[in-house]
Amino acid sequence: MYGIKSLKGMFSKACEYGIRASIFIATNSSKGIRVGIKDVAKEIDSPEPFTAKIMQILTKNGIIHSAKGVGGGFEVSDEAVKSIKLIQIVDAIDGDKIYKGCGIGLKECSEDHPCPVHHEFKKIRGLLLEMLTKTTLEQLASGVKSGDFFLKTLNIND
Amino acid sequence: MYGIKSLKGMFSKACEYGIRASIFIATNSSKGIRVGIKDVAKEIDSPEPFTAKIMQILTKNGIIHSAKGVGGGFEVSDEAVKSIKLIQIVDAIDGDKIYKGCGIGLKECSEDHPCPVHHEFKKIRGLLLEMLTKTTLEQLASGVKSGDFFLKTLNIND
DNA sequence: TTAATAAAAGACAAATTTATCTTTAATTAA
DNA sequence: TTAATTAAAGATAAATTTGTCTTTTATTAA
Ligand code: FES
Ligand code: FES
């Protein structure tokens, strides 16, 4: 009606790109292929230089591996793809507020000093945390490889 | 570890303030008391001028009512307190992306062209949407009035 | 009327997030 | 050793969100 505001999603743009990039890299690493930042940005439809910054965060956090020079690029080892959980990516980029913080902005979420939405909100956060904790990069990547899931909106001008 | 990023919550600051403000106003309206922007900001621990802006959005959207002049301030009618759902506040300020948008940033969330987290994410959004749709201002306000729930962190220097 | 009060509106400013560009460092292959 | 390649790092810049300040408008009461 008189909406003035944002298009806020659950995660930051940076985090969204980080998740999509990690999945894309994982789909290729299983085939033994390293992908460059250019390919990543193209495949997940994200701004290349910004995506590069996010890749740096992920590599520093040991979530993905990078190699410089000819034939270099990004990859994730088979073991890492199996062990890395979505929460590690979210945590590295957005921190833990989304699954730990108070829903309506109290400085901390506390059972002893709860806000009015605390009990209901806890359930939502809990489901989110469970999903983030259980989901592995492998699960996500396999769905993309099989063609069941996608990493970008399909573009009529392609 | 090498976290560089944000302290992103589920809702924007504006929306958090808007929800807390609405609840505070509702707790007073039941007693027939109008509250001024100064009281609101103080009681919910928010920046006054910014909160005033958010109140304007809420009044334009018919969620709360305002009266200028001596004895004026913000209020919500008894009927409105009963009928207004949390989702109306969120929708007016943050829009619907948080409960409709794709979790990892695809331009739209689609059953036919799902992202890798689509099915799990849908459950979380669904629970959030259910909560937002079911929760009334009255429910939230009554918990605050009874002293079970709080609108700001308790401050040791008070 | 006039004065006081309080929200609305508008202009501005700071902080944060998102995005871009340039230079540097590392790696590979010729 | 040189050239080519590719990520890392650093400096900026744009956009958005958050926060502040001033002026205007509406209302009430004297
Ligand atoms: S105190 Fe607000 S969600 Fe727990
Ligand atoms: S397409 Fe991503 S959540 Fe539905």
Short mmCIF file of C-alpha atoms (C1' of nucleotides) and ligand atoms in Angstrom, two decimals:
data_model
loop_
_atom_site.label_atom_id
_atom_site.label_comp_id
_atom_site.label_asym_id
_atom_site.label_seq_id
_atom_site.Cartn_x
_atom_site.Cartn_y
_atom_site.Cartn_z
CA MET A 1 0.00 0.00 0.00
CA TYR A 2 2.43 2.66 1.18
CA GLY A 3 5.33 0.22 1.32
CA ILE A 4 8.54 2.17 1.27
CA LYS A 5 10.94 -0.48 2.15
CA SER A 6 13.45 -3.08 1.34
CA LEU A 7 13.48 -6.40 -0.41
CA LYS A 8 15.12 -8.16 2.47
CA GLY A 9 15.66 -11.86 2.19
CA MET A 10 16.61 -14.32 4.91
CA PHE A 11 20.31 -14.06 4.06
CA SER A 12 22.45 -11.20 2.77
CA LYS A 13 23.23 -10.99 -0.95
CA ALA A 14 26.79 -11.91 -0.08
CA CYS A 15 25.58 -15.05 1.64
CA GLU A 16 23.20 -15.97 -1.16
CA TYR A 17 26.07 -15.69 -3.65
CA GLY A 18 28.34 -17.63 -1.33
CA ILE A 19 25.91 -20.53 -1.07
CA ARG A 20 25.17 -20.66 -4.79
CA ALA A 21 28.89 -20.38 -5.63
CA SER A 22 29.81 -23.17 -3.23
CA ILE A 23 27.21 -25.47 -4.73
CA PHE A 24 28.35 -24.72 -8.26
CA ILE A 25 31.97 -25.36 -7.38
CA ALA A 26 30.99 -28.60 -5.70
CA THR A 27 29.15 -29.85 -8.78
CA ASN A 28 32.35 -29.41 -10.77
CA SER A 29 34.82 -30.68 -8.21
CA SER A 30 33.12 -34.08 -8.30
CA LYS A 31 34.13 -34.19 -11.97
CA GLY A 32 37.65 -33.10 -11.04
CA ILE A 33 37.17 -29.70 -12.62
CA ARG A 34 38.39 -26.45 -11.10
CA VAL A 35 36.30 -23.42 -11.98
CA GLY A 36 37.45 -19.83 -12.26
CA ILE A 37 35.72 -16.85 -10.72
CA LYS A 38 34.41 -15.86 -14.13
CA ASP A 39 32.61 -19.16 -14.59
CA VAL A 40 31.27 -19.03 -11.07
CA ALA A 41 29.79 -15.56 -11.50
CA LYS A 42 28.32 -16.51 -14.84
CA GLU A 43 26.76 -19.75 -13.65
CA ILE A 44 25.20 -18.30 -10.52
CA ASP A 45 24.33 -14.95 -12.13
CA SER A 46 26.24 -12.74 -9.71
CA PRO A 47 28.56 -9.72 -9.98
CA GLU A 48 32.03 -11.09 -10.58
CA PRO A 49 34.22 -8.82 -8.39
CA PHE A 50 31.82 -9.03 -5.46
CA THR A 51 31.63 -12.77 -5.81
CA ALA A 52 35.43 -12.88 -5.80
CA LYS A 53 35.43 -11.16 -2.41
CA ILE A 54 33.02 -13.70 -1.04
CA MET A 55 35.15 -16.53 -2.36
CA GLN A 56 38.03 -15.07 -0.36
CA ILE A 57 35.98 -15.32 2.82
CA LEU A 58 35.06 -18.90 2.03
CA THR A 59 38.63 -19.93 1.23
CA LYS A 60 39.96 -18.24 4.38
CA ASN A 61 37.40 -20.22 6.33
CA GLY A 62 38.58 -23.43 4.70
CA ILE A 63 35.22 -24.08 3.11
CA ILE A 64 36.48 -24.09 -0.44
CA HIS A 65 39.99 -24.35 -1.81
CA SER A 66 41.58 -22.08 -4.37
CA ALA A 67 44.59 -22.44 -6.64
CA LYS A 68 46.30 -19.60 -8.43
CA GLY A 69 47.91 -19.67 -11.82
CA VAL A 70 47.27 -21.52 -15.03
CA GLY A 71 44.74 -24.28 -14.53
CA GLY A 72 43.86 -22.81 -11.18
CA GLY A 73 40.47 -21.92 -9.81
CA PHE A 74 38.16 -23.05 -7.05
CA GLU A 75 37.43 -26.56 -5.91
CA VAL A 76 36.15 -28.56 -2.96
CA SER A 77 37.61 -31.93 -2.11
CA ASP A 78 35.33 -34.95 -2.19
CA GLU A 79 35.60 -35.32 1.57
CA ALA A 80 34.85 -31.63 2.12
CA VAL A 81 31.79 -31.75 -0.12
CA LYS A 82 30.48 -34.55 2.07
CA SER A 83 31.30 -32.90 5.38
CA ILE A 84 30.59 -29.23 4.79
CA LYS A 85 27.23 -28.11 6.08
CA LEU A 86 25.26 -25.11 4.89
CA ILE A 87 25.59 -23.55 8.31
CA GLN A 88 29.34 -23.20 7.87
CA ILE A 89 28.82 -21.02 4.83
CA VAL A 90 26.10 -18.93 6.44
CA ASP A 91 28.10 -18.55 9.60
CA ALA A 92 31.23 -17.44 7.77
CA ILE A 93 29.39 -14.75 5.83
CA ASP A 94 26.33 -13.62 7.79
CA GLY A 95 27.20 -14.81 11.26
CA ASP A 96 24.81 -16.54 13.63
CA LYS A 97 22.23 -13.83 14.26
CA ILE A 98 19.71 -15.27 11.84
CA TYR A 99 19.44 -18.50 13.83
CA LYS A 100 20.37 -17.19 17.28
CA GLY A 101 19.20 -13.58 17.50
CA CYS A 102 15.92 -12.15 18.73
CA GLY A 103 13.30 -11.89 16.01
CA ILE A 104 12.30 -8.35 16.87
CA GLY A 105 15.71 -6.99 17.70
CA LEU A 106 16.23 -7.28 21.46
CA LYS A 107 19.95 -7.22 22.09
CA GLU A 108 19.88 -10.87 22.98
CA CYS A 109 17.37 -13.64 22.80
CA SER A 110 16.81 -14.94 26.30
CA GLU A 111 14.52 -17.50 27.82
CA ASP A 112 14.47 -15.48 31.03
CA HIS A 113 13.68 -12.16 29.40
CA PRO A 114 11.75 -13.11 26.28
CA CYS A 115 10.23 -10.78 23.73
CA PRO A 116 6.58 -11.24 22.73
CA VAL A 117 7.39 -13.41 19.71
CA HIS A 118 10.08 -15.43 21.45
CA HIS A 119 8.33 -18.79 21.78
CA GLU A 120 6.97 -18.88 18.26
CA PHE A 121 10.09 -17.41 16.75
CA LYS A 122 12.25 -20.00 18.47
CA LYS A 123 10.46 -22.70 16.52
CA ILE A 124 11.18 -21.00 13.21
CA ARG A 125 14.82 -20.40 14.06
CA GLY A 126 15.06 -23.97 15.26
CA LEU A 127 13.76 -25.34 11.97
CA LEU A 128 16.17 -23.07 10.11
CA LEU A 129 19.08 -24.15 12.28
CA GLU A 130 18.17 -27.81 11.81
CA MET A 131 18.08 -27.37 8.05
CA LEU A 132 21.38 -25.50 8.00
CA THR A 133 23.03 -28.04 10.27
CA LYS A 134 21.84 -31.13 8.44
CA THR A 135 22.22 -30.06 4.84
CA THR A 136 25.56 -30.90 3.24
CA LEU A 137 27.11 -29.37 0.16
CA GLU A 138 26.95 -32.83 -1.37
CA GLN A 139 23.18 -33.03 -1.05
CA LEU A 140 22.74 -29.66 -2.67
CA ALA A 141 25.26 -30.31 -5.42
CA SER A 142 23.80 -33.70 -6.32
CA GLY A 143 20.39 -32.14 -6.91
CA VAL A 144 21.93 -29.64 -9.28
CA LYS A 145 23.90 -32.33 -11.10
CA SER A 146 20.79 -34.44 -11.56
CA GLY A 147 19.00 -31.44 -13.02
CA ASP A 148 16.36 -31.32 -10.33
CA PHE A 149 17.54 -28.02 -8.89
CA PHE A 150 18.89 -24.80 -10.33
CA LEU A 151 21.35 -22.09 -9.35
CA LYS A 152 19.86 -19.24 -11.34
CA THR A 153 16.56 -18.14 -12.74
CA LEU A 154 16.06 -19.34 -16.28
CA ASN A 155 16.61 -16.46 -18.66
CA ILE A 156 14.50 -16.13 -21.79
CA ASN A 157 17.39 -14.28 -23.46
CA ASP A 158 19.98 -17.03 -23.31
CA MET B 1 36.97 -17.40 12.06
CA TYR B 2 37.46 -14.86 9.33
CA GLY B 3 33.92 -13.54 9.57
CA ILE B 4 33.76 -10.14 7.94
CA LYS B 5 30.10 -9.67 7.73
CA SER B 6 26.84 -8.37 8.95
CA LEU B 7 24.61 -8.90 11.91
CA LYS B 8 21.60 -9.58 9.77
CA GLY B 9 18.40 -10.49 11.52
CA MET B 10 15.24 -11.94 10.02
CA PHE B 11 13.67 -8.48 9.69
CA SER B 12 15.13 -5.05 9.01
CA LYS B 13 15.79 -2.69 11.92
CA ALA B 14 12.88 -0.58 10.68
CA CYS B 15 10.60 -3.59 10.87
CA GLU B 16 11.87 -4.62 14.30
CA TYR B 17 11.17 -1.12 15.60
CA GLY B 18 7.79 -1.10 13.90
CA ILE B 19 6.73 -4.34 15.54
CA ARG B 20 7.94 -3.35 18.99
CA ALA B 21 6.36 0.11 18.68
CA SER B 22 3.02 -1.33 17.60
CA ILE B 23 2.98 -3.70 20.55
CA PHE B 24 3.85 -0.93 22.99
CA ILE B 25 1.14 1.34 21.59
CA ALA B 26 -1.36 -1.51 21.82
CA THR B 27 -0.56 -2.12 25.49
CA ASN B 28 -1.46 1.50 26.22
CA SER B 29 -4.45 1.82 23.94
CA SER B 30 -6.23 -0.87 25.94
CA LYS B 31 -5.95 1.50 28.88
CA GLY B 32 -7.23 4.36 26.72
CA ILE B 33 -3.85 6.05 26.70
CA ARG B 34 -2.30 7.67 23.65
CA VAL B 35 1.49 7.60 23.60
CA GLY B 36 3.81 10.10 21.97
CA ILE B 37 6.77 9.26 19.78
CA LYS B 38 9.12 10.12 22.61
CA ASP B 39 7.56 7.53 24.92
CA VAL B 40 7.53 4.96 22.17
CA ALA B 41 11.21 5.38 21.38
CA LYS B 42 12.09 5.29 25.05
CA GLU B 43 10.04 2.20 25.83
CA ILE B 44 11.27 0.15 22.90
CA ASP B 45 14.82 1.52 23.03
CA SER B 46 14.96 2.88 19.49
CA PRO B 47 16.18 6.08 17.81
CA GLU B 48 13.33 8.57 18.07
CA PRO B 49 13.40 10.29 14.64
CA PHE B 50 13.85 7.02 12.80
CA THR B 51 11.03 5.48 14.77
CA ALA B 52 8.87 8.46 13.87
CA LYS B 53 9.41 7.68 10.19
CA ILE B 54 8.33 4.12 10.71
CA MET B 55 5.23 5.26 12.55
CA GLN B 56 4.33 7.27 9.48
CA ILE B 57 4.46 4.13 7.37
CA LEU B 58 2.29 2.28 9.85
CA THR B 59 -0.28 5.07 10.09
CA LYS B 60 -0.44 5.43 6.30
CA ASN B 61 -1.11 1.73 6.13
CA GLY B 62 -3.92 2.07 8.64
CA ILE B 63 -2.21 -0.18 11.15
CA ILE B 64 -2.03 2.39 13.90
CA HIS B 65 -3.80 5.69 14.30
CA SER B 66 -2.19 9.01 15.11
CA ALA B 67 -3.57 12.29 16.47
CA LYS B 68 -1.77 15.61 16.30
CA GLY B 69 -1.91 18.38 18.85
CA VAL B 70 -2.26 18.54 22.58
CA GLY B 71 -3.17 15.17 24.02
CA GLY B 72 -2.34 13.57 20.72
CA GLY B 73 -0.12 10.62 20.02
CA PHE B 74 -0.44 7.09 18.71
CA GLU B 75 -3.14 4.58 19.46
CA VAL B 76 -4.80 1.45 18.13
CA SER B 77 -8.48 0.86 18.52
CA ASP B 78 -9.64 -2.15 20.49
CA GLU B 79 -11.05 -3.74 17.34
CA ALA B 80 -7.82 -3.08 15.44
CA VAL B 81 -5.71 -4.59 18.19
CA LYS B 82 -7.77 -7.76 17.88
CA SER B 83 -7.72 -7.91 14.09
CA ILE B 84 -4.26 -6.72 13.16
CA LYS B 85 -1.85 -9.51 12.39
CA LEU B 86 1.91 -9.36 12.61
CA ILE B 87 2.13 -9.98 8.89
CA GLN B 88 0.49 -6.63 8.16
CA ILE B 89 3.29 -4.81 9.95
CA VAL B 90 6.03 -6.87 8.33
CA ASP B 91 4.44 -6.52 4.93
CA ALA B 92 4.10 -2.73 5.23
CA ILE B 93 7.74 -2.27 6.19
CA ASP B 94 9.81 -5.13 4.76
CA GLY B 95 7.52 -6.45 2.08
CA ASP B 96 6.85 -10.12 1.40
CA LYS B 97 10.24 -11.37 0.33
CA ILE B 98 11.05 -12.91 3.69
CA TYR B 99 8.11 -15.32 3.46
CA LYS B 100 7.79 -15.57 -0.33
CA GLY B 101 11.27 -15.12 -1.81
CA CYS B 102 13.88 -17.72 -2.67
CA GLY B 103 16.20 -18.53 0.22
CA ILE B 104 19.35 -18.28 -1.84
CA GLY B 105 18.38 -15.35 -4.02
CA LEU B 106 16.92 -16.72 -7.25
CA LYS B 107 14.78 -13.99 -8.77
CA GLU B 108 11.68 -15.91 -7.88
CA CYS B 109 10.87 -18.97 -5.89
CA SER B 110 9.25 -21.48 -8.17
CA GLU B 111 8.06 -25.03 -7.77
CA ASP B 112 8.89 -25.67 -11.42
CA HIS B 113 12.37 -24.23 -11.28
CA PRO B 114 13.45 -24.78 -7.69
CA CYS B 115 16.80 -23.94 -6.14
CA PRO B 116 18.67 -26.61 -4.18
CA VAL B 117 17.26 -25.52 -0.82
CA HIS B 118 13.73 -24.95 -2.09
CA HIS B 119 11.91 -27.84 -0.45
CA GLU B 120 13.48 -27.42 2.96
CA PHE B 121 13.32 -23.66 2.83
CA LYS B 122 9.65 -23.73 1.95
CA LYS B 123 8.94 -25.38 5.28
CA ILE B 124 10.75 -22.66 7.19
CA ARG B 125 9.04 -19.87 5.29
CA GLY B 126 5.75 -21.67 5.76
CA LEU B 127 6.18 -21.80 9.52
CA LEU B 128 7.16 -18.13 9.52
CA LEU B 129 4.18 -17.20 7.39
CA GLU B 130 1.86 -19.19 9.63
CA MET B 131 3.20 -17.42 12.69
CA LEU B 132 2.93 -13.99 11.09
CA THR B 133 -0.57 -14.71 9.83
CA LYS B 134 -1.92 -16.10 13.07
CA THR B 135 -0.39 -13.75 15.60
CA THR B 136 -2.46 -10.72 16.49
CA LEU B 137 -1.31 -7.50 18.08
CA GLU B 138 -3.61 -8.36 20.96
CA GLN B 139 -1.80 -11.61 21.72
CA LEU B 140 1.54 -9.87 21.74
CA ALA B 141 0.35 -6.91 23.78
CA SER B 142 -1.35 -9.05 26.43
CA GLY B 143 1.88 -10.89 27.10
CA VAL B 144 3.66 -7.61 27.64
CA LYS B 145 0.90 -6.31 29.89
CA SER B 146 1.01 -9.44 32.02
CA GLY B 147 4.75 -9.02 32.41
CA ASP B 148 5.61 -12.28 30.69
CA PHE B 149 7.25 -10.63 27.70
CA PHE B 150 9.47 -7.61 27.18
CA LEU B 151 10.05 -4.96 24.53
CA LYS B 152 13.63 -4.14 25.36
CA THR B 153 16.66 -5.70 26.92
CA LEU B 154 16.88 -5.02 30.60
CA ASN B 155 19.45 -2.35 31.24
CA ILE B 156 21.62 -2.50 34.34
CA ASN B 157 21.93 1.30 34.26
CA ASP B 158 18.30 2.18 34.70
"C1'" DT C 1 -6.92 34.55 18.26
"C1'" DT C 2 -2.88 32.99 20.28
"C1'" DA C 3 0.15 29.77 22.30
"C1'" DA C 4 1.41 25.22 23.16
"C1'" DT C 5 1.67 20.58 21.69
"C1'" DA C 6 2.55 16.75 18.76
"C1'" DA C 7 2.77 14.28 14.41
"C1'" DA C 8 3.99 14.79 9.28
"C1'" DA C 9 7.07 15.92 5.93
"C1'" DG C 10 11.28 16.90 3.87
"C1'" DA C 11 16.19 17.54 3.65
"C1'" DC C 12 20.43 15.69 5.14
"C1'" DA C 13 24.03 12.72 7.09
"C1'" DA C 14 26.19 8.49 8.72
"C1'" DA C 15 26.77 3.68 8.44
"C1'" DT C 16 26.48 -0.55 6.14
"C1'" DT C 17 26.10 -3.43 2.21
"C1'" DT C 18 26.85 -4.21 -2.45
"C1'" DA C 19 29.56 -3.55 -6.46
"C1'" DT C 20 33.72 -2.20 -9.24
"C1'" DC C 21 38.43 -1.40 -10.50
"C1'" DT C 22 43.45 -1.74 -10.09
"C1'" DT C 23 47.56 -3.75 -8.44
"C1'" DT C 24 49.99 -7.63 -6.40
"C1'" DA C 25 51.28 -12.38 -5.60
"C1'" DA C 26 51.43 -17.11 -6.82
"C1'" DT C 27 51.53 -20.78 -10.15
"C1'" DT C 28 52.21 -23.01 -14.54
"C1'" DA C 29 54.11 -23.71 -18.94
"C1'" DA C 30 56.91 -22.50 -22.56
"C1'" DT D 1 63.47 -16.61 -17.07
"C1'" DT D 2 59.68 -14.98 -19.22
"C1'" DA D 3 54.95 -14.76 -20.30
"C1'" DA D 4 50.43 -16.04 -19.34
"C1'" DT D 5 47.02 -17.11 -16.08
"C1'" DT D 6 44.37 -16.75 -12.02
"C1'" DA D 7 43.21 -15.66 -7.24
"C1'" DA D 8 44.25 -12.23 -3.39
"C1'" DA D 9 44.36 -7.80 -1.74
"C1'" DG D 10 43.41 -3.09 -1.52
"C1'" DA D 11 41.26 1.16 -2.82
"C1'" DT D 12 37.05 3.24 -4.38
"C1'" DA D 13 32.41 3.96 -5.49
"C1'" DA D 14 27.41 3.28 -5.64
"C1'" DA D 15 23.28 1.95 -3.42
"C1'" DT D 16 20.62 1.04 0.49
"C1'" DT D 17 19.50 1.30 5.21
"C1'" DT D 18 19.65 3.66 9.35
"C1'" DG D 19 19.70 7.80 11.89
"C1'" DT D 20 19.19 13.07 12.62
"C1'" DC D 21 17.58 17.69 12.20
"C1'" DT D 22 14.46 21.41 10.74
"C1'" DT D 23 10.18 23.14 9.10
"C1'" DT D 24 5.30 22.58 8.42
"C1'" DT D 25 0.64 21.24 9.52
"C1'" DA D 26 -3.03 19.94 12.52
"C1'" DT D 27 -5.17 20.06 16.99
"C1'" DT D 28 -6.26 21.59 21.56
"C1'" DA D 29 -6.82 24.78 25.16
"C1'" DA D 30 -6.53 29.10 27.00
S1 FES E 1 13.82 -12.81 22.92
FE1 FES E 1 12.99 -12.30 20.97
S2 FES E 1 13.14 -14.21 19.97
FE2 FES E 1 13.92 -14.72 21.92
S1 FES E 2 13.43 -21.53 -5.44
FE1 FES E 2 14.76 -21.14 -3.78
S2 FES E 2 13.40 -21.33 -2.12
FE2 FES E 2 12.09 -21.79 -3.77
#
